Short mmCIF file of C-alpha atoms and ligand atoms in Angstrom, two decimals:
data_model
loop_
_atom_site.label_atom_id
_atom_site.label_comp_id
_atom_site.label_asym_id
_atom_site.label_seq_id
_atom_site.Cartn_x
_atom_site.Cartn_y
_atom_site.Cartn_z
CA THR A 7 96.61 22.95 -5.42
CA VAL A 8 96.41 20.51 -2.53
CA THR A 9 95.97 16.99 -3.87
CA GLN A 10 93.29 15.09 -1.94
CA SER A 11 94.22 11.52 -1.14
CA THR A 12 91.74 8.70 -1.67
CA ARG A 13 90.70 6.18 0.98
CA PRO A 14 92.67 3.38 -0.70
CA GLN A 15 95.75 5.64 -0.78
CA ARG A 16 95.32 6.32 2.96
CA ILE A 17 95.00 2.58 3.60
CA LEU A 18 98.24 1.97 1.67
CA GLY A 19 99.87 4.71 3.77
CA ALA A 20 98.78 2.95 6.96
CA VAL A 21 100.35 -0.28 5.67
CA GLN A 22 103.64 1.42 4.74
CA GLN A 23 103.80 3.18 8.12
CA ASN A 24 102.68 0.35 10.41
CA ALA A 25 103.32 -3.00 8.73
CA THR A 26 106.63 -4.84 8.35
CA ARG A 27 107.70 -5.49 4.75
CA GLY A 28 107.38 -9.19 3.94
CA ASP A 29 105.08 -9.88 6.89
CA PRO A 30 101.57 -10.46 5.48
CA ARG A 31 99.84 -10.74 8.84
CA SER A 32 101.25 -7.36 9.91
CA VAL A 33 99.74 -5.91 6.70
CA VAL A 34 96.34 -7.38 7.61
CA ARG A 35 96.66 -6.05 11.18
CA ALA A 36 97.66 -2.55 9.99
CA ILE A 37 94.63 -2.28 7.68
CA ASP A 38 92.24 -3.52 10.37
CA GLN A 39 93.64 -1.08 12.94
CA TYR A 40 93.35 1.80 10.47
CA CYS A 41 89.81 0.96 9.32
CA ARG A 42 88.58 0.34 12.86
CA SER A 43 90.07 3.55 14.31
CA GLN A 44 90.32 6.05 11.43
CA GLU A 45 87.91 5.28 8.60
CA TRP A 46 85.67 2.38 7.62
CA ALA A 47 86.44 0.56 4.39
CA MET A 48 84.89 -2.48 2.69
CA ASN A 49 87.55 -5.02 3.60
CA VAL A 50 86.21 -8.38 4.78
CA GLY A 51 87.78 -7.34 8.10
CA ASP A 52 89.07 -9.10 11.20
CA GLU A 53 85.90 -10.85 12.45
CA LYS A 54 84.79 -12.36 9.11
CA GLY A 55 88.49 -12.69 8.30
CA CYS A 56 88.85 -15.36 10.99
CA ILE A 57 86.07 -17.38 9.32
CA LEU A 58 87.81 -16.85 5.96
CA ASP A 59 91.08 -18.11 7.50
CA SER A 60 89.42 -21.27 8.83
CA VAL A 61 87.80 -22.09 5.46
CA VAL A 62 91.10 -21.47 3.59
CA SER A 63 92.99 -23.68 6.05
CA GLU A 64 90.36 -26.43 5.76
CA VAL A 65 90.31 -26.38 1.93
CA ASN A 66 94.12 -25.96 1.72
CA PRO A 67 93.69 -24.85 -1.91
CA SER A 68 96.27 -25.05 -4.72
CA THR A 69 94.39 -22.52 -6.85
CA VAL A 70 92.17 -19.72 -5.56
CA LEU A 71 90.06 -17.17 -7.45
CA GLU A 72 89.07 -13.89 -5.76
CA LEU A 73 86.45 -11.63 -7.32
CA GLY A 74 86.91 -8.01 -6.24
CA THR A 75 90.39 -7.17 -4.99
CA TYR A 76 89.76 -3.64 -3.67
CA CYS A 77 92.89 -2.80 -1.62
CA GLY A 78 94.09 -6.39 -1.44
CA TYR A 79 93.21 -7.04 2.22
CA SER A 80 91.55 -10.44 1.67
CA THR A 81 94.00 -11.19 -1.15
CA VAL A 82 96.92 -10.92 1.29
CA ARG A 83 94.97 -12.62 4.09
CA ILE A 84 94.20 -15.67 1.92
CA ALA A 85 97.62 -15.86 0.24
CA SER A 86 99.40 -15.76 3.62
CA LEU A 87 97.80 -19.15 4.39
CA LEU A 88 98.50 -20.90 1.06
CA PRO A 89 100.97 -23.78 0.69
CA PRO A 90 104.29 -23.02 -1.13
CA HIS A 91 103.31 -23.56 -4.81
CA ALA A 92 99.67 -22.47 -4.52
CA LYS A 93 98.44 -19.55 -6.62
CA LEU A 94 95.74 -16.92 -6.15
CA ILE A 95 94.22 -15.05 -9.09
CA THR A 96 92.31 -11.89 -8.13
CA LEU A 97 90.13 -9.88 -10.52
CA GLU A 98 89.74 -6.14 -10.08
CA PHE A 99 87.61 -3.89 -12.25
CA ASN A 100 88.82 -0.50 -11.04
CA PRO A 101 92.37 0.44 -12.14
CA LYS A 102 92.76 2.96 -9.30
CA PHE A 103 92.14 0.21 -6.76
CA ALA A 104 94.40 -2.21 -8.66
CA VAL A 105 97.33 0.23 -8.39
CA ILE A 106 96.92 0.33 -4.61
CA ALA A 107 96.34 -3.41 -4.24
CA ARG A 108 99.55 -4.20 -6.16
CA GLN A 109 101.51 -2.08 -3.67
CA VAL A 110 99.82 -3.69 -0.66
CA ILE A 111 100.56 -7.15 -2.12
CA ALA A 112 104.21 -6.12 -2.75
CA TRP A 113 104.57 -4.81 0.80
CA ALA A 114 103.38 -8.19 2.08
CA GLY A 115 105.97 -9.87 -0.18
CA LEU A 116 103.34 -12.06 -1.85
CA GLU A 117 103.84 -11.10 -5.51
CA ASP A 118 104.90 -14.67 -6.39
CA LYS A 119 101.66 -16.19 -5.12
CA ILE A 120 99.22 -13.60 -6.39
CA GLN A 121 98.23 -12.62 -9.91
CA LEU A 122 96.07 -9.48 -10.02
CA VAL A 123 94.19 -9.19 -13.33
CA GLU A 124 92.44 -5.95 -14.23
CA GLY A 125 89.04 -6.11 -15.84
CA SER A 126 85.51 -7.15 -15.11
CA SER A 127 84.86 -10.66 -13.84
CA GLY A 128 82.26 -11.24 -16.56
CA ASP A 129 84.84 -10.62 -19.27
CA LEU A 130 87.81 -12.31 -17.57
CA ILE A 131 86.36 -15.56 -16.19
CA PRO A 132 85.90 -17.14 -19.67
CA LYS A 133 89.58 -16.37 -20.43
CA LEU A 134 91.13 -17.80 -17.26
CA LYS A 135 91.69 -21.31 -18.63
CA GLU A 136 93.45 -20.42 -21.87
CA GLN A 137 95.21 -17.26 -20.68
CA PHE A 138 96.38 -18.37 -17.24
CA GLY A 139 96.54 -22.12 -17.68
CA VAL A 140 94.05 -22.65 -14.88
CA LYS A 141 92.52 -26.14 -14.81
CA ALA A 142 90.01 -25.68 -11.98
CA PHE A 143 89.76 -23.67 -8.76
CA ASP A 144 89.67 -25.24 -5.31
CA LEU A 145 88.30 -22.06 -3.72
CA VAL A 146 86.50 -18.96 -5.03
CA PHE A 147 86.07 -15.91 -2.75
CA LEU A 148 83.25 -13.63 -3.93
CA ASP A 149 83.48 -10.06 -2.65
CA HIS A 150 82.67 -7.90 -5.67
CA TRP A 151 79.40 -6.34 -6.82
CA LYS A 152 76.66 -8.32 -5.10
CA ASP A 153 74.48 -8.58 -8.22
CA ARG A 154 77.39 -10.26 -9.99
CA TYR A 155 77.67 -13.16 -7.50
CA LEU A 156 75.04 -15.32 -9.21
CA PRO A 157 75.86 -14.63 -12.88
CA ASP A 158 79.57 -15.12 -12.21
CA THR A 159 78.94 -18.37 -10.33
CA LYS A 160 76.99 -19.69 -13.32
CA LEU A 161 79.80 -18.52 -15.62
CA ILE A 162 82.41 -20.29 -13.47
CA GLU A 163 80.35 -23.50 -13.68
CA GLU A 164 79.82 -23.18 -17.47
CA CYS A 165 83.58 -22.71 -17.96
CA GLY A 166 84.28 -25.85 -15.91
CA LEU A 167 86.42 -23.79 -13.52
CA LEU A 168 85.18 -25.32 -10.27
CA ARG A 169 86.39 -28.78 -9.34
CA LYS A 170 84.10 -31.33 -7.66
CA GLY A 171 84.41 -30.53 -3.96
CA GLY A 172 85.53 -27.00 -4.79
CA VAL A 173 84.28 -24.28 -2.45
CA LEU A 174 82.54 -20.94 -3.07
CA LEU A 175 82.87 -18.52 -0.15
CA ALA A 176 80.75 -15.38 -0.48
CA ASP A 177 81.09 -12.21 1.62
CA ASN A 178 78.17 -9.89 2.48
CA VAL A 179 75.34 -12.35 1.93
CA ILE A 180 73.30 -10.37 4.52
CA CYS A 181 74.73 -6.85 4.25
CA PRO A 182 74.61 -5.42 1.62
CA GLY A 183 73.11 -8.83 0.71
CA ALA A 184 73.07 -11.16 -2.29
CA PRO A 185 69.54 -12.63 -2.12
CA GLU A 186 69.38 -14.24 -5.57
CA TYR A 187 72.80 -15.86 -5.05
CA LEU A 188 71.81 -17.14 -1.59
CA GLU A 189 68.54 -18.60 -2.91
CA PHE A 190 70.42 -20.32 -5.73
CA VAL A 191 73.21 -22.00 -3.74
CA ARG A 192 70.82 -22.99 -0.92
CA SER A 193 68.24 -24.60 -3.22
CA SER A 194 70.50 -26.11 -5.90
CA PRO A 195 71.14 -29.87 -5.51
CA ARG A 196 74.66 -29.25 -6.85
CA TYR A 197 75.76 -27.28 -3.77
CA GLU A 198 76.00 -28.04 -0.06
CA SER A 199 75.71 -24.62 1.65
CA GLN A 200 76.48 -23.40 5.14
CA TYR A 201 75.99 -19.90 6.63
CA PHE A 202 78.61 -18.44 9.00
CA LYS A 203 76.93 -15.66 10.99
CA SER A 204 79.14 -12.69 11.78
CA HIS A 205 79.10 -8.89 11.54
CA LEU A 206 79.71 -6.32 8.81
CA GLU A 207 83.38 -5.36 8.99
CA TYR A 208 84.23 -3.01 11.88
CA THR A 209 80.55 -2.68 12.90
CA LYS A 210 77.87 -4.42 15.01
CA VAL A 211 75.55 -4.85 12.01
CA GLU A 212 74.75 -8.47 11.15
CA ASP A 213 76.45 -9.96 8.11
CA GLY A 214 77.89 -13.36 7.28
CA LEU A 215 79.73 -15.60 4.86
CA GLU A 216 78.08 -18.39 2.87
CA LYS A 217 80.23 -21.43 2.16
CA SER A 218 78.99 -23.62 -0.70
CA VAL A 219 80.66 -26.89 -1.66
CA PHE A 220 80.23 -27.79 -5.36
CA LEU A 221 79.07 -31.41 -5.60
CA GLY A 222 79.73 -31.67 -9.37
N1 LIG B 17 82.41 -7.46 -11.73
C1 LIG B 17 83.57 -7.06 -11.16
N2 LIG B 17 84.74 -7.52 -11.67
C2 LIG B 17 85.90 -7.14 -11.09
N3 LIG B 17 85.99 -6.30 -10.04
C3 LIG B 17 84.84 -5.84 -9.51
C4 LIG B 17 83.58 -6.19 -10.04
N4 LIG B 17 82.64 -5.63 -9.27
C5 LIG B 17 83.28 -4.88 -8.33
N5 LIG B 17 84.58 -5.00 -8.51
C6 LIG B 17 85.60 -4.35 -7.73
O1 LIG B 17 85.54 -4.81 -6.41
C7 LIG B 17 86.15 -3.79 -5.63
C8 LIG B 17 85.49 -3.54 -4.38
N6 LIG B 17 84.10 -3.46 -4.61
C9 LIG B 17 83.35 -4.36 -4.08
C10 LIG B 17 82.13 -3.92 -4.35
C11 LIG B 17 81.01 -4.67 -3.87
N7 LIG B 17 81.22 -4.80 -2.43
C12 LIG B 17 80.60 -3.97 -1.74
O2 LIG B 17 79.95 -3.09 -2.35
C13 LIG B 17 80.63 -4.06 -0.26
C14 LIG B 17 79.85 -3.14 0.40
C15 LIG B 17 79.83 -3.19 1.79
N8 LIG B 17 79.03 -2.23 2.45
O3 LIG B 17 78.45 -1.34 1.75
O4 LIG B 17 78.86 -2.29 3.70
C16 LIG B 17 80.56 -4.12 2.52
C17 LIG B 17 81.34 -5.06 1.83
O5 LIG B 17 82.08 -6.01 2.50
C18 LIG B 17 81.37 -5.04 0.46
O6 LIG B 17 82.13 -5.99 -0.19
N9 LIG B 17 82.14 -2.80 -5.09
N10 LIG B 17 83.41 -2.51 -5.26
C19 LIG B 17 86.08 -2.49 -6.39
O7 LIG B 17 87.41 -2.13 -6.61
C20 LIG B 17 85.38 -2.87 -7.65
O8 LIG B 17 85.97 -2.23 -8.75
MG1 LIG B 18 82.73 -7.55 1.18
#
């Protein structure tokens, strides 16, 4: 029997073949080159990735939460920009993706900065304080199921996990879209929101990131 590889496995293969161990930016470059030339995958990608980089650099976060790890592309991209003692917690629902993401993170040499937790965001967010000693997040990157953006944002608020001045950065607010989330952060007096127009990863389709500063 010929075992069929999965797309995440092929992405990991591209990293192991083309990226330098311990060089996070070469891991990011290898995934982008593979997904642009061989097969599309739902990484935030190089174009939106530059916007992500600029927001991460501006916030200069000590603690980051990512919702939806997938293959670890944005996990590695964000962690490569963090100051020495900063930590990134990333939540991944699908164990098959988690296995791949752990190997991508290891190849980048970022295991010390990143904690990948398996499970659904709805279950895990209420446990982050007690289980991982998190006080509050400086930055949250939302890139998981689009209909979970709003409920998980409310959960993060209820659990007191977002500090005053903390930033929510949401992928795909146009494509596939997160209309309820967008309406909420743009109309709520507790957020100052800004839209960064871009394109869906590796395509010419419009998409963008929404940056929302929590005013407390
Ligand atoms: N509540 C959740 N808790 C933890 N992990 C989750 C949850 N929802 C999805 N995930 C995980 O995110 C990973 C990636 N993922 C992201 C999405 C939602 N994102 C998209 O569907 C998407 C879709 C497109 N697209 O269709 O063009 C483009 C993008 O950039 C996207 O992020 N679904 N799975 C998957 O491994 C999944 O298990
Ligand atoms: Mg996305």
